[in-house]
Every structure is written in C-alpha cells, then in structure tokens.
Coordinates of C-alpha atoms in Angstrom, one line a residue:
M1 CA 2.3 -7.8 -25.8
L2 CA 6.0 -8.7 -25.7
V3 CA 5.2 -12.2 -24.6
A4 CA 2.8 -12.7 -27.6
A5 CA 5.4 -11.2 -30.0
L6 CA 8.1 -13.7 -28.9
K7 CA 5.7 -16.6 -29.3
H8 CA 5.2 -15.6 -33.0
Q9 CA 8.8 -14.8 -33.8
K10 CA 8.9 -17.5 -36.6
A11 CA 5.7 -16.1 -38.0
F12 CA 7.2 -12.6 -38.2
E13 CA 10.3 -13.9 -39.9
L14 CA 8.2 -15.7 -42.5
L15 CA 6.1 -12.6 -43.0
E16 CA 9.2 -10.6 -43.6
M17 CA 10.2 -13.0 -46.5
Q18 CA 6.8 -13.2 -48.1
D19 CA 5.1 -9.8 -47.6
K20 CA 7.0 -6.8 -49.0
K21 CA 4.4 -4.3 -47.8
F22 CA 5.0 -5.5 -44.2
V23 CA 8.7 -4.7 -44.6
E24 CA 7.9 -1.4 -46.2
E25 CA 5.6 -0.3 -43.4
L26 CA 8.1 -1.2 -40.7
N27 CA 11.0 0.5 -42.5
K28 CA 9.1 3.8 -42.1
G29 CA 10.0 3.4 -38.5
R30 CA 12.8 1.4 -36.9
G31 CA 12.6 -1.4 -39.5
V32 CA 12.1 -5.1 -39.2
P33 CA 13.2 -6.7 -35.9
S34 CA 16.7 -8.2 -36.2
I35 CA 18.0 -11.3 -34.5
Q36 CA 19.7 -9.0 -32.0
D37 CA 16.3 -7.4 -31.3
W38 CA 14.7 -10.8 -30.6
D39 CA 17.5 -11.8 -28.3
Y40 CA 17.3 -8.6 -26.4
A41 CA 13.5 -9.0 -26.0
K42 CA 14.1 -12.5 -24.6
S43 CA 16.7 -11.3 -22.1
V44 CA 14.6 -8.4 -20.9
L45 CA 11.3 -10.2 -20.7
P46 CA 11.9 -11.8 -17.2
F47 CA 13.0 -8.4 -15.9
L48 CA 9.7 -6.8 -17.1
E49 CA 7.6 -9.7 -15.9
M50 CA 9.0 -9.2 -12.4
F51 CA 7.7 -5.6 -12.3
Y52 CA 4.4 -6.6 -13.8
D53 CA 3.7 -9.4 -11.4
A54 CA 4.7 -7.2 -8.4
T55 CA 2.5 -4.4 -9.5
L56 CA -0.5 -6.7 -9.8
R57 CA 0.1 -8.0 -6.3
I58 CA 0.6 -4.8 -4.4
S59 CA -1.7 -2.5 -6.4
G60 CA -4.9 -4.3 -5.9
S61 CA -8.0 -2.3 -4.9
S62 CA -10.2 -5.0 -3.4
Y63 CA -7.9 -6.7 -0.9
V64 CA -5.3 -5.8 1.8
T65 CA -1.9 -4.8 0.3
S66 CA 0.0 -3.2 3.1
N67 CA 1.2 -6.6 4.4
L68 CA 2.3 -7.8 0.9
Y69 CA 4.6 -5.1 -0.3
M70 CA 7.8 -6.0 1.6
K71 CA 8.4 -9.3 -0.1
E72 CA 7.8 -7.8 -3.5
V73 CA 9.7 -4.5 -3.1
F74 CA 12.8 -5.9 -1.4
A75 CA 12.9 -8.7 -3.9
L76 CA 12.7 -6.2 -6.7
G77 CA 15.7 -4.3 -5.2
R78 CA 17.8 -7.5 -5.1
R79 CA 16.9 -8.4 -8.7
I80 CA 17.7 -5.0 -10.0
Q81 CA 21.1 -5.2 -8.4
Q82 CA 21.7 -8.6 -10.1
Y83 CA 20.7 -7.2 -13.5
R84 CA 23.0 -4.2 -12.9
D85 CA 25.9 -6.6 -12.8
D86 CA 24.8 -8.3 -16.1
D87 CA 27.3 -8.8 -18.9
D88 CA 24.9 -7.2 -21.4
L89 CA 25.7 -3.5 -21.3
S90 CA 22.2 -2.3 -22.3
I91 CA 20.5 -4.3 -19.6
S92 CA 23.1 -3.2 -17.1
L93 CA 22.5 0.5 -18.0
M94 CA 18.8 0.1 -17.7
A95 CA 19.1 -1.6 -14.3
S96 CA 21.4 1.2 -13.1
K97 CA 18.7 3.8 -13.9
M98 CA 16.1 1.7 -12.1
K99 CA 18.4 1.2 -9.1
A100 CA 18.8 5.0 -8.8
K101 CA 15.0 5.4 -8.8
Y102 CA 14.6 2.5 -6.4
N103 CA 17.1 4.0 -3.9
K104 CA 15.3 7.3 -3.9
Y105 CA 12.3 5.6 -2.2
W106 CA 13.7 2.5 -0.6
G107 CA 17.4 2.8 -0.5
N108 CA 17.6 5.2 2.5
A109 CA 16.9 3.5 5.8
K110 CA 16.2 6.8 7.5
T111 CA 13.3 7.6 5.3
I112 CA 11.4 4.3 5.6
N113 CA 7.9 4.7 6.9
M114 CA 7.6 2.9 10.2
L115 CA 3.9 2.5 9.8
L116 CA 4.4 0.3 6.7
L117 CA 6.8 -1.9 8.6
I118 CA 4.2 -2.2 11.4
A119 CA 1.7 -3.3 8.9
V120 CA 3.9 -6.3 8.0
V121 CA 4.4 -7.1 11.7
L122 CA 0.6 -7.3 12.0
D123 CA 0.6 -10.0 9.4
P124 CA 0.4 -13.3 11.5
G125 CA 2.3 -15.0 8.8
H126 CA 5.3 -12.7 9.0
K127 CA 5.5 -10.8 12.3
L128 CA 8.7 -9.1 13.6
D129 CA 11.3 -11.8 12.6
Y130 CA 10.4 -11.6 9.0
V131 CA 10.7 -7.8 8.9
E132 CA 14.1 -8.1 10.6
L133 CA 15.3 -10.6 8.0
C134 CA 14.3 -8.3 5.1
L135 CA 15.9 -5.2 6.7
V136 CA 19.2 -7.1 7.5
N137 CA 19.4 -8.5 3.9
S138 CA 18.8 -5.1 2.4
F139 CA 20.7 -2.7 4.7
G140 CA 23.2 -4.9 6.5
V141 CA 23.4 -6.2 10.0
E142 CA 24.2 -2.9 11.7
V143 CA 21.7 -0.7 10.0
G144 CA 19.1 -3.5 9.9
G145 CA 19.5 -3.9 13.7
E146 CA 19.0 -0.2 14.3
L147 CA 15.9 -0.2 12.1
K148 CA 14.5 -3.1 14.1
A149 CA 15.1 -1.3 17.4
K150 CA 13.3 1.8 16.0
L151 CA 10.5 -0.3 14.7
S152 CA 10.1 -2.1 18.1
S153 CA 10.0 1.2 19.9
C154 CA 7.4 2.7 17.5
L155 CA 5.3 -0.5 17.7
H156 CA 5.1 -0.5 21.5
S157 CA 4.4 3.2 21.5
L158 CA 1.5 2.8 19.1
Y159 CA 0.2 -0.2 21.1
N160 CA 0.3 1.8 24.3
L161 CA -1.7 4.6 22.6
Y162 CA -4.4 2.1 21.4
Q163 CA -4.4 0.4 24.7
G164 CA -5.1 3.7 26.5
A165 CA -7.9 4.5 24.2
D166 CA -9.4 1.0 24.6
E167 CA -9.2 1.2 28.4
G168 CA -10.9 4.6 28.3
N169 CA -13.8 3.2 26.4
Q170 CA -14.1 0.3 28.8
D171 CA -14.1 2.7 31.8
D172 CA -16.9 4.7 30.2
T173 CA -19.1 1.6 29.9
L174 CA -18.7 0.4 33.5
S175 CA -21.6 0.9 35.8
Q176 CA -21.4 2.5 39.2
P177 CA -20.3 0.0 41.8
S178 CA -22.9 -1.1 44.4
P179 CA -22.2 -0.7 48.2
S180 CA -21.3 -4.4 48.4
D181 CA -18.8 -4.0 45.6
K182 CA -17.2 -1.0 47.4
A183 CA -16.9 -3.1 50.5
K184 CA -14.9 -5.7 48.6
D185 CA -12.6 -3.1 47.1
I186 CA -10.2 -3.3 50.0
Y187 CA -9.6 -7.0 49.1
D188 CA -9.1 -6.4 45.4
M189 CA -5.7 -7.5 44.3
G190 CA -5.7 -5.3 41.2
L191 CA -6.5 -2.3 43.2
Y192 CA -3.6 -3.2 45.6
R193 CA -1.2 -3.5 42.7
R194 CA -2.2 -0.1 41.3
S195 CA -2.0 1.6 44.7
T196 CA 1.5 0.1 45.5
G197 CA 2.9 0.5 42.0
R198 CA 3.3 -3.2 41.6
K199 CA 2.5 -4.7 38.2
S200 CA 1.3 -8.1 37.2
N201 CA 3.7 -10.4 35.4
L202 CA 1.2 -11.1 32.7
K203 CA 2.5 -10.4 29.2
S204 CA 0.8 -7.8 27.1
E205 CA -1.2 -8.6 24.0
L206 CA 1.6 -7.4 21.8
D207 CA 4.2 -9.6 23.5
R208 CA 1.9 -12.7 23.4
Y209 CA 1.2 -12.1 19.7
L210 CA 4.9 -11.7 18.8
N211 CA 5.9 -14.8 20.8
E212 CA 3.3 -17.1 19.2
D213 CA 4.3 -19.1 16.1
C214 CA 3.6 -17.6 12.7
E215 CA 0.7 -18.9 10.7
S216 CA 1.6 -21.5 8.0
D217 CA 2.1 -20.2 4.5
D218 CA 0.8 -23.4 2.9
K219 CA -2.3 -21.6 1.8
P220 CA -3.3 -17.9 1.3
L221 CA -4.2 -16.3 4.6
D222 CA -7.3 -14.1 5.0
I223 CA -5.6 -11.6 7.2
L224 CA -8.8 -9.6 8.0
G225 CA -10.6 -12.8 8.8
W226 CA -7.8 -13.9 11.0
W227 CA -8.0 -10.7 13.1
K228 CA -11.7 -10.9 13.3
V229 CA -11.6 -14.5 14.7
N230 CA -8.8 -13.6 17.1
S231 CA -10.1 -10.2 18.2
N232 CA -11.2 -11.7 21.5
R233 CA -7.6 -12.6 22.3
F234 CA -6.0 -9.5 20.9
S235 CA -8.7 -6.8 21.2
V236 CA -6.2 -3.9 21.1
L237 CA -4.1 -5.3 18.3
A238 CA -7.3 -6.0 16.3
N239 CA -8.1 -2.3 16.5
M240 CA -4.6 -1.5 15.3
A241 CA -4.8 -4.0 12.5
R242 CA -8.2 -2.6 11.4
D243 CA -6.7 0.9 11.0
I244 CA -3.3 0.1 9.7
L245 CA -4.1 -2.7 7.2
A246 CA -6.6 -0.3 5.5
I247 CA -3.7 1.7 4.1
Q248 CA -3.2 1.2 0.4
V249 CA 0.5 0.8 -0.5
S250 CA 0.1 2.0 -4.1
T251 CA -1.6 5.3 -5.2
V252 CA -2.5 3.8 -8.5
A253 CA -4.7 0.7 -9.0
S254 CA -3.1 -2.1 -11.0
E255 CA -6.0 -1.9 -13.5
S256 CA -4.7 1.6 -14.5
A257 CA -1.0 1.1 -14.0
F258 CA -0.5 -0.5 -17.5
S259 CA -3.3 1.4 -19.3
M260 CA -3.3 4.8 -20.9
E261 CA -7.0 4.9 -21.3
G262 CA -7.7 5.9 -17.7
R263 CA -5.6 9.0 -18.0
I264 CA -7.4 10.6 -21.0
I265 CA -9.3 13.7 -20.1
D266 CA -12.4 14.1 -22.2
Q267 CA -14.2 17.3 -23.2
Y268 CA -16.4 17.2 -20.1
R269 CA -13.6 16.9 -17.6
S270 CA -11.4 19.4 -19.3
S271 CA -14.1 22.0 -18.5
L272 CA -14.3 21.2 -14.7
T273 CA -12.8 23.4 -12.1
P274 CA -9.3 22.4 -10.8
K275 CA -10.7 21.4 -7.4
M276 CA -13.2 19.0 -9.0
V277 CA -10.6 17.5 -11.3
E278 CA -8.2 16.9 -8.4
A279 CA -11.0 15.1 -6.5
L280 CA -11.9 12.9 -9.5
V281 CA -8.3 12.0 -10.4
C282 CA -7.4 11.1 -6.8
T283 CA -10.4 8.7 -6.3
E284 CA -11.4 7.4 -9.8
D285 CA -9.0 4.5 -10.0
W286 CA -9.8 3.1 -6.6
L287 CA -13.5 3.5 -6.9
K288 CA -13.6 1.6 -10.2
G289 CA -11.2 -1.1 -9.1
D290 CA -11.3 -4.4 -10.9
F291 CA -14.3 -3.5 -13.0
F292 CA -12.6 -0.4 -14.4
S293 CA -13.3 -1.1 -18.1
S294 CA -16.9 -2.4 -17.6
L295 CA -18.4 0.7 -16.0
A296 CA -20.9 2.8 -18.0
P297 CA -20.0 6.4 -18.7
E298 CA -20.5 8.8 -15.8
N299 CA -23.6 10.9 -15.6
F300 CA -21.9 14.2 -16.5
E301 CA -25.0 16.3 -15.9
E302 CA -25.1 15.0 -12.3
L303 CA -21.4 15.8 -11.9
E304 CA -21.9 19.3 -13.2
K305 CA -24.9 19.8 -10.8
V306 CA -22.7 18.7 -7.8
E307 CA -20.0 21.1 -8.9
Q308 CA -22.4 24.0 -9.2
D309 CA -23.8 23.3 -5.8
L310 CA -20.2 23.3 -4.3
I311 CA -19.4 26.6 -6.0
L312 CA -22.7 28.1 -4.9
S313 CA -22.1 27.1 -1.3
E314 CA -18.6 28.6 -1.4
D315 CA -20.0 31.9 -2.7
I316 CA -22.7 32.0 0.0
T317 CA -20.1 31.4 2.7
C318 CA -17.8 34.1 1.4
S319 CA -20.7 36.6 1.1
V320 CA -22.1 35.8 4.6
G321 CA -18.7 36.2 6.4
P322 CA -18.3 40.0 6.2
V323 CA -22.0 40.6 7.1
S324 CA -21.7 38.6 10.3
I325 CA -18.6 40.6 11.3
A326 CA -20.4 43.9 10.7
L327 CA -23.4 42.8 12.9
E328 CA -21.0 41.9 15.7
D329 CA -19.3 45.3 15.5
D330 CA -22.7 47.1 15.8

C-alpha cells in the first residue's frame, strides 16, 4: 500500500488543493500528509521492502525453506545495523528497537539451533564453507570458529546416528550365507579389518559430500530433486536431508503474515473447545498455503461432529479406567 501511495503522491497533492472534503476527512485523524511525511515514507520504504521480501522467501508453505533462511536472516541483521547508524533519528530509533528484537533470537551464538545450521550444510549450493562465512561475518572470527567446530561435531554425530540405523536396516535384509560363502569368509578382507581393528582409508559419505564443489547458483536448485538423484551416492545423507529439510523455518505462512483476515475468529470457532481451537490455529495456515483466500468455508457441522466424537472418546476412557482397576483388585 505504501508503494502505491508514493506513486500517486502528486495526485494526493492535487486532491488536497481541489477537494475540501478530502482535507476535512483527513483532518479528523492525523491530517493531510506533509512533505516531511512523504520524505519519511520514501526513506523507510526500502527498509520495509527488505522485511517483506525476506518473509515471502522463508515463509513459503509449498517448498523447502530450511536451507534459505540463513542468507535472508543474517542479511537482515546487517541491514538493521546499517539503519541503526542512520542520520535520521526516527529511522535510527526504529532500527534500534528491531535490533533488540533480532538479537533476542539471532544475536546470541549460544542459543542458535544446530539443526538449522545443518539444514544449510545439506544444501549442495552452500555446504559448510558458506555457513562458516555467515557465522564469522555475524559473530566474529573467534566466536564464528567456535560455532563452526560445534556444528562440525554435531553434523558428524548425527551422520553416525543415521549411518548406524542404515547399516542395521541392511543387516536385517541380508539372507543367511550359504556353506560356500562361509568357506570364503576367512579370505574376506572386510572381515579381517573388522577383526583386527583396522579401518579402510575410504572417506565417508559426509566427507566426500563436503569435499565436492558446490552446485552452481546460476539457476534455482531443486534441492529435493538433487538429493533424489544423488541418493545412490549419498544414501545416508539423503535420509538426513529428507528429515531435516522438511523442517519449516517459519511458524506462520507468508500468505497470513501480512493479512489480518486469517486471525479473525468467527462465531463458530469461538464456541469450540480450547483443545480444538489450538489444533486449528496451529495447522490452518500451513494446510491452506498459497490458496489461502480461495478456499470455500469449512464444513462446520463436520468439525462439530469430529469434536463431539473426541469428547465422547475421552469420556469413555475416563469412565472405563476406574472399572478396570476395580476388576483387577477383585
């Protein structure tokens, strides 16, 4: 709306001179926009566009977002710092308040979620070097280096956990060896290494993945498609990527982040039980996704029926519990 208003600044100025009712209506509030107001809007517009664009990118509900947030979030922190040093006092104060809120979630290196950092490492276009670059630029060389070491340790621990589960699944699927196979076991080099404690010099999937060149950023990368194609080379990492990249970075879909309509509770929902309201609020935005405004109204009778069934099942469970205990005592 601010973009559209700035495009029609001249029109508003002409309307102010020609339409007295327009001026009278605006004077009931804060009055007609002054030259200073227009200048302030122009100066703050790039700041607000930065937040809007970042929200659209990392709050999507139909694509992977856990590998995209780092560039947006850390760039926001740097821009906020730049605006905090602005000569305009009003912009500087606004940026200072935003910086305090930003630091609450992203300013403390000790509270950063390692799983979110691992998600960026699993992006073949970024990997570990990119994460290190962002951490060093944001927290300094010393703290950034400590975070990288912690990330590397967590990454290898998680990889070993998935590798153990993958090897267990493979062992379950192996058939019993035949007598001829048992006779060959004494000449098996892998068996010899395991019995003597010697390990192969082959690099792990994780090391091979990290040592390979990053994918080109000339065109958008389908990260899920990439892992699907390369799952034969990186079977363990593909399983990790499947689970970790499914994490949504934002708890609110971008379709609702700048809309008040999705937060209005109608007469039907205001009569629901707290448990049902909690379930609906937590899932509605993501279920509706991009077609948020095009959905038909919910079938409230069906929702009420489901709610009644849940309440009935809870009542039955509570009533059956004491009876079963009494029977056991007899």
